[in-house]
Coordinates of C-alpha atoms in Angstrom, one line a residue:
Chain A
M1 CA 39.2 -48.1 0.6
I2 CA 36.4 -49.7 -0.9
A3 CA 36.5 -52.4 1.6
T4 CA 36.8 -50.0 4.3
L5 CA 33.8 -47.9 3.2
G6 CA 31.7 -51.1 2.6
R7 CA 32.8 -52.4 6.4
S8 CA 31.3 -48.7 7.3
A9 CA 28.4 -48.9 5.5
R10 CA 27.5 -52.3 7.0
L11 CA 28.1 -51.3 10.5
K12 CA 25.8 -47.9 9.8
A13 CA 23.2 -49.8 8.6
A14 CA 23.4 -52.7 11.3
S15 CA 23.5 -49.5 13.7
L16 CA 20.6 -48.1 12.1
L17 CA 18.5 -51.3 12.2
Y18 CA 19.7 -51.9 16.0
S19 CA 18.6 -48.5 17.0
L20 CA 15.5 -48.9 14.8
G21 CA 14.8 -52.4 17.1
F22 CA 15.7 -50.5 20.2
F23 CA 12.7 -47.8 19.4
Y24 CA 10.5 -50.6 18.7
N25 CA 11.1 -52.3 22.1
V26 CA 10.6 -48.8 24.0
L27 CA 7.1 -48.0 22.0
K28 CA 6.5 -51.9 22.7
E29 CA 7.1 -51.8 26.1
T30 CA 5.3 -48.0 26.6
A31 CA 2.2 -49.5 25.5
R32 CA 2.3 -52.3 28.2
F33 CA 3.7 -49.7 30.9
F34 CA -0.2 -48.5 31.7
S35 CA -1.3 -52.0 31.8
K36 CA 0.6 -53.1 34.6
S37 CA 1.1 -51.6 37.9
Q38 CA 5.1 -51.8 38.4
V39 CA 7.8 -49.9 40.5
G40 CA 8.6 -47.9 37.2
Y41 CA 5.8 -45.3 38.1
K42 CA 8.0 -43.8 40.8
V43 CA 10.7 -43.6 38.3
L44 CA 8.6 -42.1 36.0
I45 CA 7.3 -39.4 38.7
L46 CA 10.9 -38.5 39.6
Q47 CA 11.8 -38.3 35.6
I48 CA 8.8 -35.8 35.2
L49 CA 10.1 -34.1 38.2
F50 CA 13.6 -33.5 37.0
T51 CA 12.7 -33.2 33.6
G52 CA 9.7 -30.8 33.4
Y53 CA 9.3 -29.2 36.9
E54 CA 12.8 -28.3 37.6
A55 CA 13.2 -27.0 33.9
L56 CA 10.2 -24.7 34.3
A57 CA 11.8 -21.6 35.7
I58 CA 14.5 -21.6 32.7
N59 CA 11.7 -22.2 30.4
A60 CA 9.6 -19.9 31.7
I61 CA 12.3 -16.8 31.6
M62 CA 13.1 -17.8 27.9
A63 CA 9.4 -17.8 27.0
I64 CA 8.7 -14.4 28.6
A65 CA 11.9 -12.9 27.5
I66 CA 11.0 -14.2 24.0
G67 CA 7.4 -13.1 24.1
A68 CA 8.2 -9.5 25.2
A69 CA 11.2 -8.9 22.8
I70 CA 8.5 -10.1 19.9
N71 CA 5.8 -7.8 21.2
V72 CA 8.3 -4.7 21.6
I73 CA 9.7 -5.3 18.1
G74 CA 6.6 -5.9 16.5
S75 CA 4.6 -2.8 18.5
S76 CA 7.3 -0.7 17.3
L77 CA 8.3 -1.8 13.7
L78 CA 4.6 -3.3 12.5
P79 CA 2.5 0.2 12.4
Q80 CA 5.4 1.4 10.3
F81 CA 4.1 -0.8 7.4
G82 CA 0.4 -0.1 8.9
Q83 CA 0.3 -3.8 9.8
S84 CA 0.0 -3.6 13.7
Q85 CA -2.4 -6.4 13.8
L86 CA 0.3 -9.0 12.3
M87 CA 1.8 -8.8 15.9
Y88 CA -0.2 -11.4 17.1
S89 CA 0.0 -13.7 14.3
I90 CA 3.7 -13.2 14.7
L91 CA 4.1 -14.0 18.6
I92 CA 1.6 -17.1 17.6
I93 CA 3.9 -18.4 15.0
V94 CA 7.0 -17.9 16.9
I95 CA 5.9 -18.7 20.0
T96 CA 3.1 -21.2 19.6
R97 CA 4.6 -23.0 16.1
E98 CA 8.3 -22.8 16.1
L99 CA 10.6 -21.4 19.3
G100 CA 8.3 -22.8 21.8
P101 CA 8.7 -26.8 21.0
L102 CA 12.1 -26.0 19.8
L103 CA 13.7 -24.0 22.7
T104 CA 12.1 -26.5 25.1
A105 CA 13.6 -29.3 23.4
F106 CA 16.7 -27.7 23.4
V107 CA 16.7 -27.0 27.2
I108 CA 15.5 -30.7 27.6
T109 CA 18.3 -32.1 25.6
A110 CA 21.0 -30.1 27.4
R111 CA 19.7 -30.7 30.9
S112 CA 17.7 -34.3 30.8
G113 CA 19.5 -36.1 27.6
T114 CA 22.8 -35.6 28.9
A115 CA 21.8 -36.9 32.3
I116 CA 19.8 -39.7 31.0
A117 CA 22.7 -40.7 28.9
T118 CA 25.2 -40.4 31.7
Q119 CA 23.0 -41.8 34.2
L120 CA 22.5 -44.9 32.1
G121 CA 26.2 -45.2 31.1
T122 CA 27.1 -45.2 34.5
M123 CA 24.6 -48.0 35.3
V124 CA 26.1 -50.0 32.2
V125 CA 29.9 -49.5 33.4
N126 CA 28.6 -50.5 36.7
H127 CA 27.0 -53.4 35.7
E128 CA 23.6 -52.7 37.2
I129 CA 22.0 -53.4 33.9
E130 CA 23.3 -57.0 34.1
A131 CA 21.9 -57.2 37.4
Y132 CA 18.5 -56.2 36.3
I133 CA 18.3 -58.5 33.6
A134 CA 20.0 -61.2 36.1
V135 CA 16.6 -60.5 38.4
G136 CA 14.2 -60.5 35.5
L137 CA 13.7 -57.1 35.2
N138 CA 13.7 -55.7 31.5
P139 CA 16.0 -52.5 31.6
I140 CA 13.9 -51.0 28.8
S141 CA 10.8 -51.6 30.9
Y142 CA 12.3 -50.4 33.7
L143 CA 14.6 -47.8 33.0
V144 CA 13.9 -46.5 29.5
V145 CA 10.1 -46.5 29.2
P146 CA 9.9 -44.2 32.4
R147 CA 12.2 -42.0 31.0
F148 CA 10.6 -42.2 27.8
I149 CA 7.3 -41.0 29.0
G150 CA 8.9 -38.7 31.5
V151 CA 10.9 -36.8 28.8
V152 CA 7.8 -36.9 26.4
V153 CA 5.0 -35.8 29.0
S154 CA 7.6 -33.1 30.2
M155 CA 8.0 -31.9 26.7
L156 CA 4.4 -31.5 26.0
V157 CA 3.8 -29.9 29.6
L158 CA 6.7 -27.5 29.2
T159 CA 5.5 -26.6 25.7
I160 CA 2.2 -25.6 27.1
Y161 CA 3.6 -23.6 29.8
F162 CA 5.9 -21.9 27.2
N163 CA 3.2 -21.0 25.3
I164 CA 1.4 -19.5 28.2
F165 CA 4.4 -17.5 29.4
G166 CA 5.6 -16.6 25.8
L167 CA 2.0 -15.6 25.2
L168 CA 0.4 -13.9 28.4
G169 CA 3.6 -13.5 30.7
S170 CA 5.2 -11.3 28.0
F171 CA 1.9 -9.1 28.1
I172 CA 3.3 -8.0 31.8
V173 CA 6.5 -6.9 30.3
V174 CA 4.8 -5.1 27.4
Q175 CA 2.7 -3.2 30.2
V176 CA 5.6 -1.3 31.3
I177 CA 6.7 -0.2 27.5
K178 CA 3.1 0.0 25.9
P179 CA 0.1 -0.4 28.1
T180 CA -2.6 -2.3 26.4
P181 CA -5.9 -3.4 28.1
I182 CA -5.7 -7.1 28.9
L183 CA -9.1 -8.1 27.5
E184 CA -8.0 -6.1 24.1
Y185 CA -4.8 -8.1 24.1
L186 CA -6.7 -11.5 24.9
G187 CA -9.4 -10.8 22.4
A188 CA -7.0 -10.2 19.8
L189 CA -4.7 -12.9 20.5
M190 CA -7.5 -15.7 21.1
S191 CA -9.0 -14.5 17.6
T192 CA -5.9 -15.1 15.9
L193 CA -4.7 -18.2 17.8
T194 CA -6.2 -21.5 16.2
V195 CA -6.2 -25.0 17.3
G196 CA -4.3 -25.7 14.5
D197 CA -1.6 -23.6 15.9
V198 CA -1.8 -25.2 19.2
A199 CA -2.0 -28.9 17.8
S200 CA 1.2 -28.0 15.5
G201 CA 3.3 -26.9 18.7
L202 CA 2.1 -30.0 20.6
T203 CA 3.1 -32.6 17.5
K204 CA 6.4 -30.9 17.2
A205 CA 6.8 -31.0 21.4
L206 CA 5.8 -35.0 20.8
V207 CA 8.2 -35.6 18.3
F208 CA 10.9 -33.8 19.7
G209 CA 10.2 -35.3 23.3
I210 CA 10.5 -38.9 21.4
V211 CA 13.5 -37.9 19.9
V212 CA 15.5 -36.6 22.9
S213 CA 14.3 -39.4 25.2
V214 CA 14.9 -42.4 22.9
V215 CA 18.7 -40.9 21.3
A216 CA 19.4 -40.3 25.2
T217 CA 18.6 -43.8 26.4
Y218 CA 20.2 -45.5 23.1
Q219 CA 23.3 -43.4 23.7
G220 CA 23.2 -44.5 27.3
F221 CA 23.2 -48.3 26.5
S222 CA 25.7 -47.6 23.9
V223 CA 28.2 -47.4 26.8
N224 CA 30.4 -50.6 27.1
R225 CA 32.8 -50.7 29.8
A226 CA 34.9 -47.9 30.3
S227 CA 33.9 -45.1 32.5
T228 CA 35.7 -42.5 30.0
E229 CA 32.8 -43.6 27.4
I230 CA 30.1 -42.1 29.6
P231 CA 30.8 -38.5 28.9
V232 CA 31.1 -39.1 25.1
A233 CA 28.2 -40.8 25.3
G234 CA 26.5 -37.7 26.6
I235 CA 28.2 -35.7 24.3
R236 CA 26.8 -37.5 21.5
A237 CA 23.2 -37.6 22.7
V238 CA 23.4 -33.9 22.8
G239 CA 24.5 -33.5 19.3
L240 CA 22.6 -36.1 17.8
S241 CA 19.3 -34.9 19.4
F242 CA 19.9 -31.3 18.3
I243 CA 20.5 -32.6 14.7
L244 CA 17.4 -35.1 14.7
I245 CA 15.2 -32.1 16.4
I246 CA 16.2 -29.7 13.6
V247 CA 15.7 -32.3 11.2
A248 CA 12.5 -33.4 12.5
D249 CA 11.2 -29.4 12.7
V250 CA 11.9 -28.9 9.4
L251 CA 9.8 -31.8 8.2
L252 CA 6.7 -31.1 10.4
T253 CA 7.0 -27.4 9.3
L254 CA 7.1 -28.5 5.6
V255 CA 4.1 -30.8 6.1
Q256 CA 2.0 -28.4 8.1
Y257 CA 2.6 -25.5 5.3
A258 CA 3.1 -27.9 2.1
Chain B
M1 CA 14.5 -36.9 52.4
K2 CA 14.3 -33.4 50.1
F3 CA 10.8 -31.8 50.0
K4 CA 10.8 -32.4 46.1
I5 CA 11.3 -36.0 46.4
K6 CA 8.9 -36.5 49.2
F7 CA 6.2 -34.6 47.6
A8 CA 7.0 -35.8 44.2
D9 CA 3.8 -36.9 43.3
Q10 CA 1.9 -34.1 44.4
I11 CA 4.3 -31.7 42.7
V12 CA 4.2 -33.5 39.3
G13 CA 0.5 -33.8 39.6
L14 CA 0.0 -30.1 40.2
F15 CA 2.4 -29.7 37.5
I16 CA 0.5 -31.3 34.8
L17 CA -2.8 -30.4 36.3
V18 CA -2.1 -26.7 35.8
A19 CA -0.9 -27.2 32.3
L20 CA -3.9 -29.3 31.6
A21 CA -5.9 -26.5 32.9
F22 CA -4.5 -23.5 31.0
F23 CA -4.7 -25.8 27.9
V24 CA -8.4 -26.4 28.3
A25 CA -8.9 -22.7 29.2
I26 CA -6.9 -21.7 25.9
V27 CA -9.0 -24.1 24.0
V28 CA -12.2 -22.9 25.5
L29 CA -11.2 -19.4 24.5
I30 CA -10.4 -20.1 21.0
G31 CA -13.5 -21.7 20.7
A32 CA -15.4 -19.0 22.1
N33 CA -13.6 -16.4 20.2
Q34 CA -13.8 -18.2 17.0
R35 CA -17.7 -19.0 17.5
W36 CA -17.7 -22.7 18.0
F37 CA -20.5 -22.6 20.2
A38 CA -22.6 -20.0 18.7
K39 CA -25.5 -20.3 15.9
D40 CA -24.7 -18.7 12.5
Y41 CA -27.3 -18.5 9.6
G42 CA -26.6 -19.6 6.1
F43 CA -27.3 -17.7 2.8
V44 CA -26.6 -18.0 -0.7
T45 CA -25.5 -15.5 -3.3
S46 CA -23.8 -15.4 -6.8
F47 CA -20.7 -13.8 -7.9
A48 CA -19.5 -13.4 -11.8
S49 CA -16.2 -14.4 -10.5
A50 CA -14.5 -15.7 -7.6
A51 CA -11.3 -13.6 -7.9
G52 CA -10.7 -11.9 -4.6
L53 CA -13.1 -14.7 -2.5
A54 CA -11.8 -17.9 -0.7
P55 CA -13.7 -19.9 1.8
G56 CA -13.2 -18.1 5.1
T57 CA -13.3 -14.5 3.4
S58 CA -14.8 -12.4 6.0
I59 CA -18.0 -10.4 5.2
M60 CA -17.8 -6.9 6.6
M61 CA -20.5 -4.4 7.7
K62 CA -19.0 -1.2 8.7
G63 CA -15.7 -2.2 10.0
F64 CA -17.2 -5.4 11.9
T65 CA -17.0 -9.0 10.8
V66 CA -20.9 -10.1 10.4
G67 CA -20.0 -13.1 8.7
K68 CA -17.7 -15.6 6.1
I69 CA -17.5 -17.4 3.2
D70 CA -18.2 -21.1 3.4
K71 CA -18.1 -22.5 -0.3
L72 CA -17.5 -21.2 -3.8
T73 CA -18.7 -23.3 -6.5
L74 CA -18.6 -22.7 -10.4
N75 CA -22.0 -23.7 -11.8
A76 CA -23.3 -24.6 -15.0
N77 CA -23.7 -21.2 -16.1
N78 CA -20.1 -20.3 -15.5
T79 CA -21.2 -18.0 -12.3
V80 CA -19.8 -18.6 -8.9
D81 CA -22.7 -19.8 -6.4
A82 CA -21.4 -18.9 -2.9
E83 CA -22.6 -20.0 0.3
F84 CA -21.7 -18.2 3.4
H85 CA -22.9 -17.6 7.1
I86 CA -23.9 -14.7 9.1
F87 CA -23.3 -14.7 13.2
D88 CA -26.3 -14.9 14.9
T89 CA -25.3 -11.5 16.7
Y90 CA -25.9 -9.8 13.1
Y91 CA -28.6 -11.8 12.0
E92 CA -31.4 -9.0 12.6
K93 CA -29.3 -7.0 9.9
V94 CA -30.2 -9.5 7.4
R95 CA -33.4 -7.6 6.0
E96 CA -34.9 -7.8 2.5
Y97 CA -33.1 -6.0 0.1
S98 CA -29.8 -6.5 1.7
I99 CA -26.9 -7.0 -0.9
L100 CA -23.4 -7.8 -0.9
E101 CA -20.6 -5.7 -2.2
L102 CA -17.5 -7.2 -3.2
T103 CA -14.3 -4.1 -3.3
V104 CA -11.3 -4.6 -5.1
S105 CA -8.6 -2.5 -3.6
P106 CA -7.2 -0.1 -6.6
I107 CA -3.7 -0.4 -4.9
G108 CA -3.6 -4.2 -4.9
L109 CA -4.2 -4.5 -1.2
G110 CA -6.4 -7.3 -1.5
S111 CA -10.4 -7.3 -1.6
Q112 CA -12.9 -6.6 0.8
L113 CA -16.6 -7.9 0.8
L114 CA -19.3 -5.7 2.3
F115 CA -22.4 -6.6 3.5
H116 CA -25.2 -3.7 3.1
P117 CA -28.6 -4.2 5.0
G118 CA -31.9 -3.6 3.0
R119 CA -34.4 -0.9 4.2
S120 CA -37.0 -3.2 4.9
E121 CA -38.3 -4.4 8.1
V122 CA -38.8 -7.7 7.1
R123 CA -36.0 -10.4 8.1
L124 CA -34.6 -12.7 5.6
S125 CA -34.9 -16.6 6.3
E126 CA -31.8 -18.8 6.5
G127 CA -30.9 -19.9 3.1
A128 CA -32.2 -16.9 1.5
F129 CA -30.6 -15.4 -2.0
I130 CA -29.1 -12.3 -1.4
P131 CA -27.8 -10.6 -4.5
T132 CA -24.6 -8.9 -5.1
A133 CA -24.1 -5.2 -6.0
A134 CA -22.7 -6.0 -9.2
S135 CA -25.6 -7.8 -10.3
P136 CA -28.8 -6.5 -12.2
E137 CA -31.0 -7.2 -9.3
G138 CA -28.7 -5.3 -6.8
Q139 CA -28.4 -2.3 -9.1
T140 CA -31.8 -2.4 -9.2
L141 CA -32.2 -2.3 -5.2
I142 CA -29.3 0.5 -5.5
E143 CA -31.0 2.4 -7.8
Q144 CA -34.3 2.4 -6.1
E145 CA -32.5 3.3 -2.8
L146 CA -33.8 -0.1 -1.0
V147 CA -30.5 -0.6 0.4
E148 CA -28.6 1.2 3.1
I149 CA -24.8 1.9 1.4
P150 CA -22.8 3.7 3.8
P151 CA -19.9 6.6 2.1
K152 CA -16.8 4.5 1.6
D153 CA -14.4 5.7 4.2
D154 CA -11.2 4.2 3.3
T155 CA -8.9 6.9 2.0
I156 CA -7.8 5.8 -1.3
T157 CA -11.6 5.2 -2.2
R158 CA -12.4 9.0 -0.9
L159 CA -9.5 10.1 -3.1
L160 CA -10.1 8.2 -6.0
A161 CA -13.8 9.6 -5.8
N162 CA -12.7 13.0 -5.6
V163 CA -10.4 12.4 -8.6
N164 CA -13.1 11.7 -11.0
P165 CA -14.7 15.4 -10.9
L166 CA -11.1 16.9 -10.7
L167 CA -10.4 15.0 -14.1
E168 CA -13.8 16.2 -15.4
N169 CA -12.8 19.8 -14.7
T170 CA -9.4 19.2 -16.4
N171 CA -11.2 17.8 -19.5
K172 CA -13.8 20.8 -19.5
T173 CA -10.5 23.0 -19.0
V174 CA -8.9 21.6 -22.1
V175 CA -11.9 21.7 -24.2
T176 CA -12.5 25.3 -23.4
V177 CA -8.5 26.3 -24.3
N178 CA -9.0 24.3 -27.2
R179 CA -12.2 26.2 -28.3
T180 CA -10.0 29.7 -27.3
L181 CA -7.5 28.4 -29.4
T182 CA -9.6 27.9 -32.3
E183 CA -11.3 31.0 -31.6
V184 CA -8.4 33.2 -31.3
N185 CA -6.8 31.4 -34.7
R186 CA -9.8 32.0 -36.4
A187 CA -9.9 35.7 -35.3
L188 CA -6.4 36.4 -36.2
A189 CA -7.5 34.7 -39.7
G190 CA -10.1 37.1 -39.7
Q191 CA -12.7 34.1 -40.1
S192 CA -14.3 34.7 -36.5
T193 CA -17.6 36.1 -36.0
G194 CA -17.5 36.5 -32.5
P195 CA -16.6 39.5 -30.1
L196 CA -12.7 38.5 -30.4
G197 CA -13.1 38.4 -34.3
D198 CA -14.7 41.7 -33.9
I199 CA -12.4 43.5 -31.8
V200 CA -9.6 42.1 -34.1
T201 CA -11.6 43.3 -37.1
D202 CA -12.0 46.6 -35.4
A203 CA -8.9 47.0 -34.7
S204 CA -7.6 46.1 -38.0
A205 CA -10.3 48.4 -39.8
A206 CA -9.2 51.1 -37.2
A207 CA -5.3 50.8 -37.9
G208 CA -6.2 50.8 -41.7
D209 CA -8.1 54.1 -41.4
V210 CA -5.4 55.5 -39.2
R211 CA -3.1 54.5 -41.6
A212 CA -5.1 55.7 -44.5
R213 CA -5.6 59.1 -42.7
V214 CA -2.2 59.9 -41.6
G215 CA -1.0 59.0 -45.0
G216 CA -3.5 61.7 -46.4
L217 CA -2.0 63.9 -43.6
L218 CA 1.3 63.4 -44.3
D219 CA 0.8 63.9 -48.0
Q220 CA -0.7 67.4 -47.2
V221 CA 2.1 68.3 -44.7
S222 CA 4.8 67.5 -47.0
S223 CA 3.5 69.6 -49.6
L224 CA 3.4 72.3 -47.4
L225 CA 6.4 71.8 -46.2
S226 CA 8.0 71.8 -49.4
E227 CA 6.2 75.1 -50.1
L228 CA 7.5 76.5 -46.8
E229 CA 11.1 75.5 -47.9
T230 CA 10.6 77.4 -51.3
I231 CA 9.5 80.4 -49.3
S232 CA 12.4 80.2 -46.8
A233 CA 14.5 79.8 -49.6
N234 CA 13.4 83.0 -51.5
L235 CA 13.4 84.8 -48.2
V236 CA 17.0 83.9 -47.7
A237 CA 17.6 85.0 -51.3
T238 CA 15.8 87.8 -50.2
T239 CA 17.7 88.9 -47.3
D240 CA 21.0 88.3 -48.8
S241 CA 20.4 90.5 -51.8
I242 CA 19.5 92.8 -49.1
R243 CA 22.7 92.7 -47.3
D244 CA 24.9 92.8 -50.1
P245 CA 25.7 96.7 -50.6
T246 CA 26.7 96.1 -54.2
G247 CA 23.2 94.0 -54.9
L248 CA 19.7 94.8 -55.2
V249 CA 19.0 97.3 -52.5
P250 CA 21.2 100.1 -53.7
R251 CA 20.1 99.4 -57.1
L252 CA 16.5 99.5 -56.2
L253 CA 17.5 102.7 -53.9
D254 CA 19.2 104.2 -57.2
P255 CA 16.5 107.1 -58.4
S256 CA 17.6 106.3 -61.7
G257 CA 17.7 102.4 -61.0
S258 CA 15.3 100.4 -62.2
I259 CA 13.4 100.1 -58.9
K260 CA 11.5 103.3 -59.7
T261 CA 10.4 102.1 -62.8
F262 CA 9.4 98.8 -60.7
L263 CA 7.7 100.5 -58.3
D264 CA 6.1 102.8 -60.6
D265 CA 3.5 100.1 -62.1
D266 CA 0.4 101.6 -60.7
D267 CA 0.2 99.3 -57.7
A268 CA 0.6 96.0 -59.8
L269 CA 3.7 94.8 -57.7
Y270 CA 1.7 95.7 -54.3
K271 CA -1.4 94.0 -55.9
K272 CA 0.7 91.0 -56.7
V273 CA 2.1 90.9 -53.3
M274 CA -1.0 91.1 -51.5
S275 CA -2.5 88.3 -53.6
I276 CA 0.9 86.1 -52.5
V277 CA 0.1 87.2 -48.8
G278 CA -3.4 85.8 -49.4
E279 CA -2.7 82.6 -50.6
V280 CA -0.2 82.1 -47.9
D281 CA -2.8 83.2 -45.4
R282 CA -4.9 80.2 -47.2
S283 CA -2.8 78.0 -46.9
M284 CA -2.2 78.8 -43.5
K285 CA -5.5 78.4 -42.5
S286 CA -6.1 75.1 -44.5
L287 CA -2.9 73.8 -42.5
Q288 CA -4.5 75.2 -39.3
G289 CA -7.7 73.0 -40.5
I290 CA -6.1 69.8 -41.2
I291 CA -4.1 70.3 -38.0
S292 CA -7.3 70.5 -36.0
G293 CA -8.8 67.6 -37.6
L294 CA -6.1 65.4 -36.7
N295 CA -6.1 66.8 -33.2
S296 CA -9.9 65.7 -33.5
E297 CA -9.0 62.2 -34.9
M298 CA -6.2 61.7 -32.0
P299 CA -8.8 60.4 -29.2
K300 CA -10.1 57.7 -31.8
V301 CA -6.9 56.8 -32.8
A302 CA -5.7 56.5 -29.0
G303 CA -8.6 54.5 -28.2
L304 CA -8.2 52.6 -31.2
L305 CA -4.4 51.6 -30.3
N306 CA -5.4 51.0 -26.5
E307 CA -8.2 48.2 -27.7
T308 CA -5.6 47.1 -30.2
R309 CA -2.8 46.6 -27.3
T310 CA -5.5 45.3 -24.8
A311 CA -6.5 42.6 -27.8
I312 CA -3.1 41.8 -28.2
Q313 CA -2.3 41.3 -24.4
Q314 CA -5.3 39.1 -23.8
A315 CA -4.0 37.0 -26.9
Q316 CA -0.9 36.9 -25.4
D317 CA -1.9 35.6 -22.2
V318 CA -4.1 33.3 -23.2
L319 CA -1.5 31.7 -25.2
E320 CA 1.0 32.0 -22.6
G321 CA -1.4 30.3 -20.2
V322 CA -2.0 27.4 -22.8
R323 CA 2.2 26.7 -23.0
N324 CA 2.5 26.8 -19.4
N325 CA -0.4 24.6 -18.6
P326 CA 1.3 20.8 -18.2
L327 CA -2.0 18.9 -18.7
I328 CA -2.2 20.1 -22.5
R329 CA 1.8 20.4 -23.0
G330 CA 2.2 18.7 -26.3
G331 CA -1.6 18.4 -26.7
V332 CA -2.1 21.0 -29.4
T333 CA -1.0 19.1 -32.6
E334 CA 1.8 20.7 -34.3
R335 CA 0.7 23.1 -37.2
V336 CA 2.3 22.1 -40.5
Q337 CA 2.9 25.0 -42.8
Q338 CA 1.9 24.4 -46.0
E339 CA 4.6 25.9 -48.8
S340 CA 3.3 28.0 -51.4
L341 CA 2.9 26.8 -54.6
Y342 CA 5.3 28.8 -57.2
R343 CA 3.5 27.3 -60.2
A344 CA 0.4 25.9 -60.4
M345 CA 0.1 22.2 -61.5
R346 CA -1.4 23.0 -64.7
E347 CA 0.0 26.1 -65.5
G348 CA 2.3 24.5 -67.9
S349 CA -0.7 23.2 -70.0
F350 CA -1.8 26.7 -70.4
E351 CA 1.2 28.5 -71.3

């Protein structure tokens, strides 16, 4: 039993070191990505298109719904305590600092994380990776880095859109229930919103984007030979991404508020 | 080729550019609302304590934020030096004699730093010292009415402002009630020289007078009644004697009886009877005079009784009011009854 535990720990440690090495290689290749003209640019554009642009609709609907819910609940509940002005603070904390990056990361994980893991897993099973290596293409440079940058950029851009739709789009919904002058709403919102709030949300988005893309690509490359490993890799990518996103969110929140 | 794939570059470019444009717009709006591009005018002040203050605390004037606290430092004199700035929009309000006032919510809702402009046309230059309302300098400016201090507009402060006069009135009422009770006690003890004491004294004297007068009258009336009882008994005995056929009357009517002898007395009996009648007549007149005197005294007696009753009712009302007043309930010290000494302490020495 002790031997089993020891072997398991050794394998885990080796796996961790391998993943750290993989992450290091991704960062190293990312730094070199923009300094040289390469075909990976087209992959990057398509990755942003699929991960960012195509997720915009669901992201916007979620943002508007959550923003409207906070507006409606806040405008009916907070006046009972004489704290109506806190509605904007709550809206900003929930939309900009917490739920914006978190829900966007979940959406990207569910949509693109699985897609990336599945796609790379399929390429491994089909020996495409070996073909890339055979013709002198670095698979990390050509396959991982565009996806890594694409997911991170999409995450950042979608978080900005989530903030816009959550803070401003919900205003349209609120107008149906409780008409409020737009200038008054915007003035109060912008007086409460700080650069720290925006930076906090974008920092989380950056970290979550890195987590999702690295985990998805790593899990995609972890497929060996059988095609049955591909959906398993996708599931592992989603599960591990969710866990790491939540852990990262907690750590970043602690750093910001500590 | 699908539209999205064909124009992927344009779509992605637009997707990112719109987001960047929104981001820049939001940052600019935040900056505009948070006065990144506006000039602020710095001033300094001094507080006794930094409790309720912090860098970033808003300085309010009539509900508007006119500035913020920048820095707080505890100096060598154990007072707090504060640097603050006033927005350029409100710089014209910063005139000579202006003061700052730190107000703390009485119900624990935090504190508020208020700016009160001075009544002067001279505008203070940047970096000038502005005293606080709690400082002697600020107090002097307030006493000299050189500062525009608006009335407090929050409900709690207004309520508290109204509570003080109420408490003063309550205190005055309690003092008045205490004085009244003391006066009543002194009057009842016969030690008062005021109107209530006079009333009680008069009532007591009137009651004593009435008791004395009525006692005298009752003595006279009782003596008269006893005399009348005697007369009545005599008349009853006489009537019985007259009704008895073998009694006094036949013997009186008998010519050989003693009546003849009795009546043949040179009107001595007649004179005696007449003198008795005269005494009875005088007694009746005396009784009539007593009764008329008693009648003449009755209004006075009635008046005295009314005054006494009114005084007792007033005293009863006062005592009931005092007993029912929740503010001083339990406020009157319970009187300790002094047990009477049956035996003086040194009595034994002189036995």
